[in-house]
Coordinates of C-alpha atoms in Angstrom, one line a residue:
M2 CA -0.4 -3.9 -20.4
I3 CA -4.0 -3.8 -20.0
D4 CA -5.2 -0.4 -19.2
V5 CA -7.5 -1.6 -16.1
M6 CA -7.5 1.8 -14.1
P7 CA -5.7 4.4 -16.2
A8 CA -4.8 7.8 -14.5
A9 CA -7.2 10.6 -15.3
A10 CA -5.8 13.8 -16.7
H11 CA -5.3 15.6 -13.2
E12 CA -3.8 12.3 -11.6
V13 CA -0.3 11.0 -11.6
S14 CA 1.0 7.6 -10.5
F15 CA 4.2 6.0 -9.2
I16 CA 5.3 2.4 -9.0
V17 CA 6.4 0.4 -5.9
I18 CA 8.7 -2.4 -6.5
P19 CA 9.2 -4.5 -3.5
D20 CA 12.1 -6.9 -2.5
T21 CA 13.9 -8.3 -5.6
Q22 CA 16.6 -10.4 -3.6
G23 CA 15.0 -13.5 -5.2
L24 CA 15.3 -12.3 -8.8
S25 CA 19.0 -11.1 -8.3
N26 CA 19.8 -14.4 -6.7
H27 CA 17.6 -16.9 -8.5
H28 CA 15.7 -15.6 -11.5
P29 CA 17.4 -12.8 -13.1
E30 CA 15.4 -13.6 -16.2
L31 CA 12.4 -12.1 -14.7
Y32 CA 13.9 -8.6 -14.5
G33 CA 13.0 -8.3 -18.2
P34 CA 9.2 -8.6 -17.9
L35 CA 9.4 -6.5 -14.7
A36 CA 11.3 -3.4 -16.4
E37 CA 9.2 -4.0 -19.6
Q38 CA 5.9 -3.6 -17.6
V39 CA 7.1 -0.7 -15.7
V40 CA 7.9 1.1 -18.7
A41 CA 4.8 0.2 -20.6
A42 CA 2.7 1.5 -17.6
R43 CA 4.4 5.1 -18.0
E44 CA 1.8 6.3 -20.3
P45 CA -1.5 5.1 -19.4
W46 CA -1.0 5.4 -15.8
N47 CA 1.0 8.7 -16.1
V48 CA 3.9 7.4 -14.0
Q49 CA 6.2 9.7 -12.9
M50 CA 8.5 8.1 -10.1
V51 CA 9.6 4.5 -9.4
L52 CA 10.4 3.5 -5.7
H53 CA 12.2 0.2 -4.8
V54 CA 11.6 -0.7 -1.2
G55 CA 15.1 -2.3 -0.7
D56 CA 16.5 -5.9 -0.7
V57 CA 17.3 -5.5 -4.2
V58 CA 20.0 -8.2 -3.8
D59 CA 20.1 -11.3 -1.4
R60 CA 23.7 -12.0 -0.3
G61 CA 25.5 -8.7 0.0
D62 CA 29.2 -8.9 -1.1
D63 CA 29.1 -12.7 -0.7
D64 CA 27.8 -12.5 -4.3
P65 CA 28.8 -9.3 -6.1
E66 CA 27.4 -10.6 -9.4
E67 CA 24.0 -9.9 -7.6
Y68 CA 24.6 -6.2 -7.9
D69 CA 25.4 -6.5 -11.7
R70 CA 22.1 -8.6 -12.4
A71 CA 20.1 -6.0 -10.5
A72 CA 21.7 -3.1 -12.1
A73 CA 21.4 -4.7 -15.4
G74 CA 17.7 -5.7 -14.8
L75 CA 16.7 -2.2 -13.6
G76 CA 18.6 -0.3 -15.9
P77 CA 15.9 -0.1 -18.5
I78 CA 13.6 1.8 -16.2
A79 CA 16.3 4.6 -15.6
A80 CA 17.2 4.4 -19.3
A81 CA 13.4 5.2 -20.4
G82 CA 13.6 8.4 -18.3
L83 CA 11.8 7.2 -15.3
P84 CA 13.3 8.9 -12.2
M85 CA 13.8 6.0 -9.3
L86 CA 14.6 6.1 -5.7
I87 CA 15.9 3.0 -3.9
S88 CA 15.8 2.2 -0.1
S89 CA 18.4 -0.1 1.4
G90 CA 17.1 -3.5 2.7
N91 CA 19.2 -5.5 5.3
H92 CA 20.5 -7.9 2.6
D93 CA 21.8 -4.9 0.5
Y94 CA 24.5 -4.1 3.0
D95 CA 28.0 -5.3 2.0
D96 CA 28.0 -7.8 5.0
Q97 CA 24.3 -8.0 5.5
L98 CA 24.6 -5.9 8.8
A99 CA 26.7 -8.4 10.4
S100 CA 29.1 -5.7 11.5
S101 CA 28.1 -2.2 10.0
R102 CA 26.0 -0.2 7.7
R103 CA 28.6 -0.4 4.9
L104 CA 27.0 0.1 1.6
N105 CA 29.8 0.4 -1.1
L106 CA 28.5 -2.2 -3.6
F107 CA 24.8 -0.8 -3.3
R108 CA 25.9 2.8 -3.8
S109 CA 28.3 2.1 -6.6
Q110 CA 26.0 -0.1 -8.7
F111 CA 22.8 1.6 -8.1
A112 CA 23.9 5.4 -8.1
A113 CA 23.2 5.6 -11.8
L114 CA 19.8 4.3 -11.5
V115 CA 18.7 7.1 -9.0
A116 CA 16.8 10.4 -10.0
D117 CA 19.5 12.8 -11.2
D118 CA 18.0 15.6 -9.0
A119 CA 17.8 13.6 -5.8
V120 CA 18.9 15.2 -2.6
T121 CA 20.6 13.0 -0.4
F122 CA 21.3 12.9 3.5
E123 CA 25.2 12.4 2.6
P124 CA 27.2 12.7 -0.5
G125 CA 26.8 9.3 -2.4
G126 CA 24.1 8.1 0.1
I127 CA 21.3 7.1 -2.5
E128 CA 19.5 5.1 0.3
N129 CA 18.6 8.3 1.8
S130 CA 17.1 10.6 -0.7
W131 CA 14.5 13.3 -1.6
A132 CA 13.0 13.9 -5.0
T133 CA 10.0 15.9 -6.1
I134 CA 7.6 15.9 -9.2
S135 CA 5.2 18.6 -10.4
T136 CA 1.6 17.6 -11.0
P137 CA -1.5 19.6 -12.3
Q138 CA -2.5 19.8 -8.7
G139 CA 0.9 20.5 -6.8
T140 CA 4.1 19.1 -6.0
L141 CA 4.4 15.4 -4.9
G142 CA 7.7 14.8 -2.7
F143 CA 9.4 11.3 -2.4
L144 CA 11.5 10.5 0.7
S145 CA 13.2 7.5 0.6
L146 CA 14.8 6.1 4.0
E147 CA 17.3 3.5 4.8
F148 CA 16.5 0.1 6.6
A149 CA 16.0 1.1 10.1
P150 CA 16.8 4.9 9.9
R151 CA 19.1 6.4 12.3
D152 CA 18.0 9.7 14.4
E153 CA 20.3 11.7 12.4
V154 CA 18.5 10.6 9.3
L155 CA 15.0 11.3 10.8
A156 CA 16.3 14.7 11.7
W157 CA 17.2 15.4 8.2
A158 CA 13.8 14.0 7.1
A159 CA 12.1 16.2 9.3
D160 CA 13.9 19.4 8.3
L161 CA 12.5 18.3 4.6
L162 CA 9.1 17.8 5.6
S163 CA 9.0 21.0 7.7
R164 CA 10.7 23.2 4.9
H165 CA 8.1 21.8 2.2
P166 CA 4.6 21.9 4.1
E167 CA 3.1 22.6 0.7
H168 CA 4.3 19.3 -0.7
Q169 CA 2.2 16.0 -0.1
V170 CA 5.1 13.4 0.6
V171 CA 5.2 9.7 0.1
V172 CA 7.7 7.9 2.1
N173 CA 9.7 4.7 0.8
T174 CA 11.5 2.5 3.3
H175 CA 12.4 -1.2 3.8
A176 CA 10.7 -2.1 7.0
H177 CA 7.8 0.0 8.3
L178 CA 4.7 -2.3 8.6
F179 CA 4.7 -5.8 9.6
I180 CA 2.9 -8.5 7.9
D181 CA 0.0 -8.4 10.6
G182 CA -0.8 -4.8 9.7
E183 CA 0.9 -3.2 12.7
R184 CA 4.0 -1.2 12.6
T185 CA 7.2 -2.9 13.4
R186 CA 8.0 -3.1 16.9
P187 CA 10.3 -5.4 19.2
G188 CA 9.4 -8.9 19.0
C189 CA 8.6 -8.8 15.2
A190 CA 10.7 -11.2 13.3
H191 CA 13.9 -9.7 11.5
H192 CA 13.5 -6.7 13.6
P193 CA 16.2 -3.9 13.0
H194 CA 17.7 -4.7 16.2
D195 CA 18.2 -8.4 15.2
Y196 CA 21.2 -7.2 13.3
V197 CA 24.4 -5.8 14.7
G198 CA 24.9 -3.2 12.0
T199 CA 21.4 -1.4 12.8
Q200 CA 21.6 -1.5 16.6
D201 CA 21.5 2.4 16.2
G202 CA 18.4 2.2 13.9
N203 CA 14.7 2.9 14.6
D204 CA 12.0 0.4 13.9
G205 CA 8.5 1.4 12.1
E206 CA 6.8 2.2 15.4
Q207 CA 9.7 4.6 16.2
V208 CA 9.8 6.3 13.0
W209 CA 6.0 6.8 13.3
Q210 CA 6.3 8.3 16.7
K211 CA 9.5 10.4 16.0
L212 CA 8.8 11.6 12.6
L213 CA 5.7 10.8 10.6
R214 CA 3.0 11.6 13.1
H215 CA 4.4 15.2 13.5
H216 CA 4.0 16.2 9.7
G217 CA 0.5 16.9 8.2
N218 CA 2.0 16.6 4.8
V219 CA 2.7 13.0 4.6
L220 CA 0.6 10.9 2.4
A221 CA 1.7 7.2 2.5
V222 CA 4.2 5.0 3.4
F223 CA 5.4 1.9 1.6
S224 CA 7.7 -0.9 2.8
G225 CA 8.4 -4.5 2.4
H226 CA 11.1 -6.7 4.1
H227 CA 8.8 -9.1 6.1
V228 CA 7.8 -12.8 5.1
W229 CA 5.6 -14.6 4.5
D230 CA 2.5 -13.2 3.9
H231 CA 2.4 -10.5 0.9
V232 CA 0.3 -7.5 1.6
A233 CA -1.2 -5.2 4.6
H234 CA -2.1 -1.8 5.1
R235 CA -3.6 0.4 7.7
V236 CA -4.4 4.2 7.9
D237 CA -3.3 6.4 11.0
R238 CA -3.8 10.2 11.7
T239 CA -1.0 12.6 12.2
D240 CA -1.2 14.9 15.1
V241 CA -2.9 17.5 12.9
G242 CA -5.6 14.9 11.8
Q243 CA -4.4 14.1 8.4
P244 CA -4.8 10.4 7.6
V245 CA -1.7 8.4 6.5
L246 CA -1.8 5.2 4.5
Q247 CA 0.9 2.7 5.3
S248 CA 1.3 -0.4 3.0
F249 CA 3.3 -3.4 3.2
Q250 CA 4.0 -5.5 0.1
N251 CA 6.5 -8.4 -0.5
W252 CA 6.0 -11.4 -2.7
Q253 CA 9.7 -12.9 -2.4
G254 CA 8.0 -16.0 -0.6
A255 CA 5.8 -16.8 -3.5
E256 CA 6.4 -18.8 -6.7
R257 CA 9.5 -17.9 -8.4
N258 CA 10.3 -15.1 -5.7
G259 CA 7.3 -13.2 -6.8
E260 CA 7.9 -13.0 -10.4
G261 CA 8.6 -9.4 -10.1
R262 CA 5.1 -8.2 -9.1
F263 CA 4.9 -4.3 -8.5
R264 CA 2.3 -2.1 -7.3
I265 CA 1.0 1.2 -9.2
V266 CA -0.3 3.9 -7.2
T267 CA -2.5 6.5 -8.6
V268 CA -2.9 9.8 -6.8
D269 CA -5.7 12.5 -6.8
L270 CA -3.6 15.1 -4.9
A271 CA -6.6 17.4 -4.5
A272 CA -8.8 14.7 -3.3
R273 CA -6.2 13.2 -1.4
R274 CA -7.2 9.9 -2.8
L275 CA -4.8 6.9 -3.8
R276 CA -6.0 4.1 -6.0
S277 CA -3.3 1.0 -6.4
C278 CA -3.3 -2.4 -8.1
V279 CA -0.5 -4.9 -8.5
I280 CA 1.0 -6.1 -11.8
L281 CA 2.2 -9.5 -12.4
P282 CA 4.7 -8.8 -15.3
T283 CA 5.1 -12.2 -16.7
T284 CA 1.5 -12.1 -17.7
A285 CA 1.0 -8.3 -18.2
Q286 CA -2.1 -8.5 -16.0
V287 CA -3.5 -7.2 -12.8
D288 CA -3.3 -9.6 -9.9
D289 CA -6.6 -8.9 -8.3
R290 CA -6.4 -11.3 -5.4
E291 CA -8.4 -10.2 -2.2
G292 CA -6.5 -7.4 -0.6
Y293 CA -4.2 -6.6 -3.4
D294 CA -6.0 -3.5 -4.8
L295 CA -6.5 -0.3 -2.7
D296 CA -8.7 2.6 -2.9
I297 CA -7.9 4.8 0.0
D298 CA -9.7 8.2 0.7
L299 CA -7.1 10.2 2.8
S300 CA -9.0 13.4 3.0
A301 CA -9.2 14.8 6.4

């Protein structure tokens, strides 16, 4: 991999993998380059965490083999010792939310990929998880939330954020920001309430209003889910004036379902600055199309 923007000694990085459902269904051979380049980024970028925004698979329990392909494809990342958190996307649910939030295959197949020290909302519930890493500048927390998080999940997350005010926290979830750069709200295509199984869930705007805006230690939110545009972002301030980056990325509608594109995010915690680029694994190059790179000053 080309070291276009390697991390400085005081910086750490994490990786955001958006929806891989097309790889699991149509192009499992592309998991190889994806995993290879994620692992290759570890040293030059000082990668300490991998986040998957969900929709790991495409057809739920209609095709259990997709979970096998995804687990095998992402396995080398965990085998390399990189901790990972995985949000649940609507396609990851056993019946794709036709009747319930049942996640039996998701939990059983992907539990081995998730960071060993992750704390979960409920036993075995890897879709709602919390993990931290130590950096030269302090602790960076990672909070992964299910698709359309329920109120009780938001209460659990609020308790974590309140008990760790000294941690800067990155949130990973499936559907927070829409392709137009606004948070998801009624009227958006593929809204959580379009699915029977998530009638009890919150959309991006509700998560912001009920949870995120009330906590000054939230640094950024990353999500996918929506189509057919590929990137969008916005910055809003919490009630105490701290800016929060919200970033959407999803290439499933691109050629060969995005070819495993992923985002590398480099963090300078002291400066509250995030730098990010997008990697195309099949070429081991930075995909530098307009809007793909981010350089965001989140200082108050």
